[in-house]
Coordinates of C-alpha atoms and ligand atoms in Angstrom, one line a residue:
M1138 CA -2.4 -2.1 52.1
Q1139 CA -4.8 -0.5 54.7
L1140 CA -7.3 0.5 52.0
A1141 CA -7.8 -3.1 50.8
A1142 CA -8.7 -4.1 54.4
Q1143 CA -11.8 -1.9 54.4
P1144 CA -14.9 -4.0 54.2
S1145 CA -16.5 -2.2 51.2
V1146 CA -13.2 -2.4 49.3
R1147 CA -12.9 -6.1 50.1
R1148 CA -16.4 -6.6 48.8
A1149 CA -15.6 -4.7 45.5
L1150 CA -12.5 -6.9 45.0
T1151 CA -14.5 -10.0 45.6
W1152 CA -17.2 -8.9 43.3
L1153 CA -14.7 -8.5 40.5
D1154 CA -13.2 -11.9 41.2
Q1155 CA -16.6 -13.6 41.0
N1156 CA -18.1 -11.7 38.1
T1157 CA -15.6 -11.8 35.3
D1158 CA -18.0 -13.8 33.1
W1159 CA -20.5 -11.0 33.4
V1160 CA -17.8 -8.5 32.5
T1161 CA -16.8 -10.6 29.4
E1162 CA -20.4 -10.8 28.3
Q1163 CA -20.6 -7.0 28.4
H1164 CA -17.3 -6.8 26.7
I1165 CA -18.6 -8.8 23.7
R1166 CA -21.8 -6.7 23.4
I1167 CA -19.8 -3.5 23.5
V1168 CA -17.4 -4.7 20.8
E1169 CA -20.2 -5.8 18.5
I1170 CA -21.4 -2.2 18.2
P1171 CA -19.1 -0.7 15.5
A1172 CA -17.6 2.6 16.6
P1173 CA -15.1 4.0 14.2
T1174 CA -13.6 7.4 15.2
F1175 CA -16.2 10.2 14.7
Q1176 CA -19.0 7.6 14.7
E1177 CA -19.1 6.5 18.4
T1178 CA -22.7 7.5 19.1
E1179 CA -24.3 4.1 19.1
R1180 CA -21.7 2.4 21.2
G1181 CA -21.7 5.5 23.5
R1182 CA -25.4 5.1 24.0
Y1183 CA -24.9 1.5 25.1
L1184 CA -22.2 2.5 27.5
A1185 CA -24.4 5.2 28.9
G1186 CA -27.1 2.6 29.7
L1187 CA -24.6 0.3 31.4
L1188 CA -23.1 3.1 33.5
A1189 CA -26.6 4.2 34.5
T1190 CA -27.2 0.8 36.0
C1191 CA -24.2 1.4 38.2
G1192 CA -25.9 4.2 40.1
L1193 CA -24.1 6.9 38.1
R1194 CA -25.6 10.2 36.9
V1195 CA -24.8 9.8 33.2
H1196 CA -24.7 12.5 30.5
T1197 CA -23.1 13.0 27.1
D1198 CA -21.0 16.1 26.5
A1199 CA -20.7 18.3 23.4
V1200 CA -18.2 16.1 21.6
G1201 CA -19.9 12.8 22.4
N1202 CA -18.1 11.6 25.5
V1203 CA -20.3 9.5 27.8
I1204 CA -19.8 10.6 31.3
G1205 CA -20.9 9.1 34.6
E1206 CA -20.2 11.0 37.8
R1207 CA -19.9 9.4 41.2
P1208 CA -19.8 12.3 43.7
G1209 CA -17.6 12.3 46.8
P1210 CA -17.4 14.9 49.5
S1211 CA -13.6 15.6 49.2
E1212 CA -12.0 18.2 47.0
G1213 CA -10.8 17.0 43.6
I1214 CA -11.8 14.6 40.9
V1215 CA -10.2 11.4 39.6
L1216 CA -11.0 10.7 36.0
L1217 CA -11.2 7.1 34.8
T1218 CA -11.5 6.8 31.1
A1219 CA -11.6 4.3 28.2
H1220 CA -11.8 5.3 24.6
L1221 CA -14.9 4.2 22.6
D1222 CA -13.5 4.4 19.1
T1223 CA -11.8 1.8 16.9
V1224 CA -9.7 2.2 13.8
F1225 CA -12.1 0.1 11.7
D1226 CA -14.5 0.8 8.8
P1227 CA -18.1 1.7 9.8
V1228 CA -19.8 -0.7 7.4
R1229 CA -18.2 -3.8 8.8
E1230 CA -20.5 -6.0 10.8
I1231 CA -18.7 -7.2 13.9
R1232 CA -19.3 -10.6 15.4
V1233 CA -17.1 -11.9 18.1
Q1234 CA -15.7 -15.4 17.3
Q1235 CA -14.6 -17.7 20.0
K1236 CA -11.8 -20.2 19.5
G1237 CA -10.7 -21.9 22.6
R1238 CA -10.2 -19.2 25.2
R1239 CA -9.6 -16.5 22.7
L1240 CA -12.2 -14.1 21.5
Y1241 CA -11.6 -12.6 18.0
A1242 CA -13.0 -9.4 16.7
P1243 CA -11.6 -6.0 15.5
G1244 CA -11.4 -3.8 18.5
I1245 CA -11.8 -6.6 21.0
T1246 CA -8.7 -5.6 22.9
D1247 CA -8.3 -2.0 21.8
N1248 CA -10.5 -0.8 23.3
G1249 CA -13.1 -3.4 24.2
A1250 CA -10.9 -4.4 27.1
G1251 CA -10.7 -0.9 28.4
L1252 CA -14.4 -0.2 28.1
A1253 CA -15.3 -3.5 29.9
T1254 CA -12.9 -2.4 32.7
L1255 CA -14.7 0.9 33.0
V1256 CA -18.0 -0.8 33.4
A1257 CA -16.7 -3.5 35.7
V1258 CA -15.1 -1.0 38.1
A1259 CA -18.3 1.2 38.2
R1260 CA -20.4 -1.9 38.8
A1261 CA -18.1 -3.3 41.6
L1262 CA -18.1 0.0 43.4
H1263 CA -21.9 0.2 43.2
E1264 CA -22.5 -3.4 44.3
A1265 CA -20.1 -3.1 47.2
G1266 CA -21.4 0.3 48.3
V1267 CA -18.0 1.9 48.3
R1268 CA -18.0 5.5 49.4
T1269 CA -15.1 7.4 48.0
G1270 CA -13.6 10.7 49.3
R1271 CA -13.0 12.3 46.0
T1272 CA -15.5 12.4 43.1
I1273 CA -14.9 9.8 40.4
V1274 CA -15.8 10.7 36.8
F1275 CA -16.1 7.7 34.6
A1276 CA -15.8 8.6 30.9
A1277 CA -16.1 6.5 27.7
N1278 CA -14.5 9.0 25.5
V1279 CA -14.4 9.6 21.7
G1280 CA -11.6 10.4 19.3
E1281 CA -8.6 8.5 20.5
E1282 CA -7.7 6.6 17.3
G1283 CA -6.6 7.8 13.9
E1284 CA -7.5 11.3 13.2
G1285 CA -9.5 11.8 16.3
N1286 CA -6.5 13.7 17.7
L1287 CA -7.5 12.9 21.3
L1288 CA -10.6 15.1 20.8
G1289 CA -12.5 13.4 23.6
M1290 CA -9.8 13.6 26.2
R1291 CA -9.0 17.2 25.3
Q1292 CA -12.7 18.0 26.0
L1293 CA -12.7 16.2 29.3
I1294 CA -9.5 18.0 30.5
Q1295 CA -11.0 21.3 29.5
T1296 CA -14.2 20.5 31.5
Y1297 CA -12.6 19.1 34.6
R1298 CA -9.2 20.7 34.7
P1299 CA -9.5 23.0 37.7
R1300 CA -10.6 20.1 40.0
L1301 CA -8.6 17.3 38.4
H1302 CA -6.5 15.3 40.9
A1303 CA -5.5 12.4 38.5
V1304 CA -6.4 10.7 35.3
I1305 CA -6.4 7.0 34.7
S1306 CA -7.0 5.8 31.2
V1307 CA -7.6 2.1 30.5
D1308 CA -6.5 1.0 27.0
G1309 CA -6.1 -2.6 25.9
A1310 CA -5.3 -5.7 27.9
A1311 CA -2.5 -7.0 30.2
T1312 CA -1.2 -5.9 33.6
D1313 CA 2.6 -5.9 32.9
H1314 CA 3.0 -2.2 32.1
I1315 CA 2.3 1.3 33.4
I1316 CA 2.2 3.9 30.6
S1317 CA 3.5 6.9 32.5
K1318 CA 5.4 8.6 29.6
A1319 CA 3.6 10.1 26.6
L1320 CA 5.1 9.5 23.2
A1321 CA 4.9 12.6 21.1
S1322 CA 3.7 12.4 17.5
K1323 CA 2.7 14.4 14.5
R1324 CA 0.4 13.5 11.7
L1325 CA 0.4 15.3 8.4
E1326 CA -1.4 15.2 5.1
W1327 CA 0.5 16.3 2.0
S1328 CA -1.5 17.0 -1.2
V1329 CA -0.2 17.7 -4.8
R1330 CA -2.5 19.1 -7.5
G1331 CA -2.1 19.8 -11.2
P1332 CA -4.4 20.1 -14.2
G1333 CA -4.7 16.4 -14.9
G1334 CA -5.5 15.1 -18.4
H1335 CA -5.4 12.1 -20.8
S1336 CA -2.6 9.6 -20.3
W1337 CA -1.8 9.6 -24.0
S1338 CA -2.8 12.9 -25.5
D1339 CA -1.7 15.0 -22.6
F1340 CA 1.5 13.1 -21.9
G1341 CA 4.1 15.5 -20.8
L1342 CA 2.1 17.2 -18.0
P1343 CA 3.5 16.9 -14.6
N1344 CA 1.8 14.0 -12.7
P1345 CA 0.9 14.5 -9.0
I1346 CA 1.2 10.8 -8.2
H1347 CA 4.7 10.7 -9.8
A1348 CA 5.6 13.8 -7.9
L1349 CA 4.5 12.4 -4.5
A1350 CA 6.1 9.0 -5.3
R1351 CA 9.4 10.8 -5.9
G1352 CA 9.0 12.7 -2.6
V1353 CA 8.1 9.6 -0.6
A1354 CA 11.1 7.7 -2.0
R1355 CA 13.3 10.6 -0.8
F1356 CA 11.6 10.7 2.6
A1357 CA 11.9 6.9 3.1
R1358 CA 15.7 7.3 2.7
V1359 CA 16.0 9.8 5.6
P1360 CA 17.9 8.2 8.5
V1361 CA 15.8 7.6 11.5
P1362 CA 17.6 7.2 14.8
E1363 CA 17.3 4.1 17.1
Q1364 CA 18.0 6.3 20.1
P1365 CA 15.9 8.3 20.9
R1366 CA 13.5 5.8 19.5
T1367 CA 11.7 7.3 16.5
S1368 CA 9.5 6.2 13.7
I1369 CA 8.1 7.4 10.4
N1370 CA 5.3 6.0 8.4
V1371 CA 3.6 6.9 5.2
G1372 CA 0.3 5.2 6.0
E1373 CA -2.0 6.2 3.2
I1374 CA -1.5 7.2 -0.4
R1375 CA -4.4 8.3 -2.5
G1376 CA -5.1 10.0 -5.8
G1377 CA -6.2 9.6 -9.4
T1378 CA -9.4 8.5 -11.0
S1379 CA -8.5 5.9 -13.7
V1380 CA -5.5 4.1 -15.1
N1381 CA -5.5 6.2 -18.3
S1382 CA -5.8 9.6 -16.7
I1383 CA -3.1 11.8 -15.5
P1384 CA -4.4 12.5 -12.0
A1385 CA -5.3 16.1 -10.9
H1386 CA -4.7 15.2 -7.3
A1387 CA -2.6 12.9 -5.0
S1388 CA -2.1 12.9 -1.3
I1389 CA -0.3 11.0 1.4
K1390 CA -0.8 10.8 5.2
V1391 CA 2.3 10.6 7.3
D1392 CA 2.8 9.7 11.0
I1393 CA 6.0 10.7 12.8
R1394 CA 6.7 9.7 16.4
S1395 CA 9.7 10.1 18.7
E1396 CA 10.8 10.0 22.3
A1397 CA 12.4 13.3 21.5
P1398 CA 10.3 16.2 20.2
A1399 CA 13.3 17.6 18.4
E1400 CA 13.5 14.5 16.2
I1401 CA 9.8 15.0 15.2
E1402 CA 10.7 18.6 14.1
R1403 CA 13.7 17.4 12.2
L1404 CA 11.8 14.7 10.4
E1405 CA 8.9 17.0 9.6
H1406 CA 11.4 19.4 8.0
A1407 CA 13.0 16.5 6.1
L1408 CA 9.5 15.4 4.9
R1409 CA 8.8 19.0 3.6
E1410 CA 12.2 19.0 1.8
A1411 CA 11.6 15.6 0.3
I1412 CA 8.1 16.4 -1.0
Q1413 CA 9.2 19.8 -2.4
A1414 CA 12.2 18.2 -4.1
G1415 CA 10.0 15.4 -5.5
V1416 CA 7.6 17.9 -7.0
E1417 CA 10.4 20.1 -8.4
E1418 CA 12.0 17.0 -10.0
E1419 CA 8.7 15.9 -11.6
M1420 CA 8.1 19.4 -13.0
A1421 CA 11.7 19.6 -14.3
Q1422 CA 11.3 16.3 -16.1
A1423 CA 7.8 17.0 -17.5
R1424 CA 7.9 18.0 -21.2
I1425 CA 5.3 20.7 -20.7
K1426 CA 7.1 23.3 -18.8
D1427 CA 4.6 26.1 -18.2
V1428 CA 2.4 24.0 -15.9
R1429 CA 3.1 24.0 -12.2
L1430 CA 2.0 21.5 -9.5
T1431 CA 0.8 23.0 -6.3
I1432 CA 1.6 21.6 -2.8
E1433 CA -0.6 21.8 0.3
V1434 CA 0.0 20.5 3.8
R1435 CA -2.5 19.9 6.5
E1436 CA -1.9 19.0 10.1
L1437 CA -4.1 16.0 11.0
G1438 CA -3.0 15.7 14.6
V1439 CA -0.4 16.6 17.2
R1440 CA 0.1 14.5 20.3
P1441 CA 2.1 16.3 22.8
G1442 CA 4.8 14.5 24.9
G1443 CA 5.2 14.5 28.7
E1444 CA 6.1 12.3 31.7
L1445 CA 4.8 11.4 35.1
P1446 CA 7.5 12.3 37.6
E1447 CA 9.1 9.3 39.4
D1448 CA 7.8 10.5 42.8
S1449 CA 4.2 11.0 41.7
P1450 CA 1.6 9.8 44.1
L1451 CA -0.3 8.3 41.1
L1452 CA 2.7 6.1 40.2
A1453 CA 3.0 5.1 43.9
A1454 CA -0.7 4.1 43.8
V1455 CA -0.2 1.8 40.8
R1456 CA 2.9 0.3 42.4
S1457 CA 1.2 -0.4 45.7
A1458 CA -1.8 -1.9 43.9
D1459 CA 0.7 -4.1 42.0
Q1460 CA 2.5 -5.0 45.3
F1461 CA -0.8 -5.9 47.0
L1462 CA -1.9 -8.1 44.0
G1463 CA 1.5 -9.7 43.5
N1464 CA 1.8 -8.2 40.0
R1465 CA 5.0 -7.1 38.3
S1466 CA 5.0 -4.2 35.8
R1467 CA 7.4 -1.9 34.1
L1468 CA 7.1 1.8 33.0
E1469 CA 6.4 2.4 29.3
R1470 CA 6.2 5.2 26.9
S1471 CA 3.3 5.2 24.4
S1472 CA 0.8 7.4 22.6
T1473 CA -2.5 7.3 24.4
D1474 CA -5.2 9.6 25.8
A1475 CA -2.9 10.2 28.8
N1476 CA -0.7 12.4 26.5
V1477 CA -3.1 15.3 26.9
P1478 CA -3.0 15.5 30.8
L1479 CA 0.7 14.5 30.9
A1480 CA 1.6 17.4 28.6
L1481 CA -0.2 19.8 30.9
G1482 CA 1.5 18.4 34.1
I1483 CA -1.7 16.7 35.3
P1484 CA -0.9 13.3 36.8
A1485 CA -2.0 10.6 34.4
V1486 CA -1.3 6.9 33.5
T1487 CA -2.7 4.5 31.0
L1488 CA -3.1 0.9 32.3
G1489 CA -4.3 -2.3 30.6
G1490 CA -7.6 -3.9 31.6
G1491 CA -6.2 -7.4 32.3
G1492 CA -6.3 -10.6 30.4
Q1493 CA -4.2 -10.9 27.3
G1494 CA -4.6 -9.4 23.8
G1495 CA -2.9 -9.2 20.5
G1496 CA -3.2 -8.1 16.9
A1497 CA -4.4 -4.6 17.7
H1498 CA -5.5 -2.5 14.7
S1499 CA -5.8 -5.7 12.6
L1500 CA -8.7 -7.8 11.6
Q1501 CA -7.1 -10.7 13.5
E1502 CA -7.3 -8.9 16.8
W1503 CA -7.9 -11.2 19.8
Y1504 CA -8.5 -11.1 23.5
D1505 CA -8.2 -13.8 26.1
P1506 CA -10.0 -13.0 29.4
T1507 CA -8.0 -15.6 31.4
G1508 CA -6.8 -13.8 34.5
R1509 CA -8.8 -10.6 33.8
A1510 CA -9.8 -10.1 37.5
L1511 CA -6.2 -9.1 38.3
G1512 CA -6.4 -6.3 35.8
L1513 CA -9.8 -5.1 37.0
Q1514 CA -8.7 -5.2 40.6
R1515 CA -5.5 -3.3 39.8
V1516 CA -7.4 -0.5 38.2
L1517 CA -10.0 -0.4 41.0
L1518 CA -7.3 -0.2 43.7
T1519 CA -5.3 2.4 41.9
L1520 CA -8.5 4.5 41.5
L1521 CA -9.4 4.1 45.2
L1522 CA -5.9 4.9 46.4
M1523 CA -6.3 8.2 44.5
T1524 CA -9.9 9.0 45.7
G1525 CA -9.6 7.7 49.3
V1526 CA -12.4 5.6 50.7
L1527 CA -14.7 6.6 53.6
P1528 CA -15.5 4.0 56.2
Ligands
ZN2470 ZN1 -6.6 2.2 22.1

């Protein structure tokens, strides 16, 4: 690879090789600042400080994305992003525990590994004095997890779209995959309401929890195809105030994903029928007949699908970085920040930040930084192949 022979690029690659301990230190500090979706401000502020020490002009946009620009003279922008947010509760104090080579903490891999990569690449370019052709926009973005609905990435695309050349998002660990296909998904909340009352003296009123339970049981029996790969999940169920009250309200949150958007539509329809039938059944069985339950549905999020074409220069860039580094990887489909640009036909991939990780979205989440330099160099080279480097 010609690019990697340029002295400044060689210096950047060497810097990454020699400074993985520094990167892991930053990684730990970042992860110990809690950042649940919609509460990323404090972690964002810390990232802003780190990016500012890498010679970037840093600002925070209207939704809370922390953005560091590294201007280049050529037309077009390459956006390098990592999401700030985690799925975990705000009150939890986070302390990274080390056992052997593994670091344990919620969010250590997803997306501590991505954020550390963002900082490492910015720092390496700065230390090595790399001058890129295109402008790089580094962004630690909000709203990737849970109900964030890719809020941060949507905002970034809106801001930079006319000049966007490519988007590289870094999410999680590893170097064995290239997420070039966006997994479409839909998230819905269904609520059922009634008058509620006393469990004994008002017995006979229709019960919103019973109604939803009947509906969920029906939905769980709906066949889900293996091909195209598809999933359904009732991930939350809420309602009621006490064991001896007929609840006035109950709700569920449902996630539907599929490689085929038509399957999402079919399952959304099946969910609607299941809930409606469950509510009807509950009212039909209730002794008090003149009371009706009401149903409400709310869309929590829609992630659009899309794919990077096989002949995309961005895909070629990742593959030549892999070839240069002696890394093997396969194409994958997943639901990430890259969904937003991919759905709009903007070249985008999601890569891992190197090292190994596991237990994402659980309290047993871990990260092992062994071999992390490979992941950092892979992201750096892919980025520079897209921006071009000036002598
Ligand atoms: Zn993530």
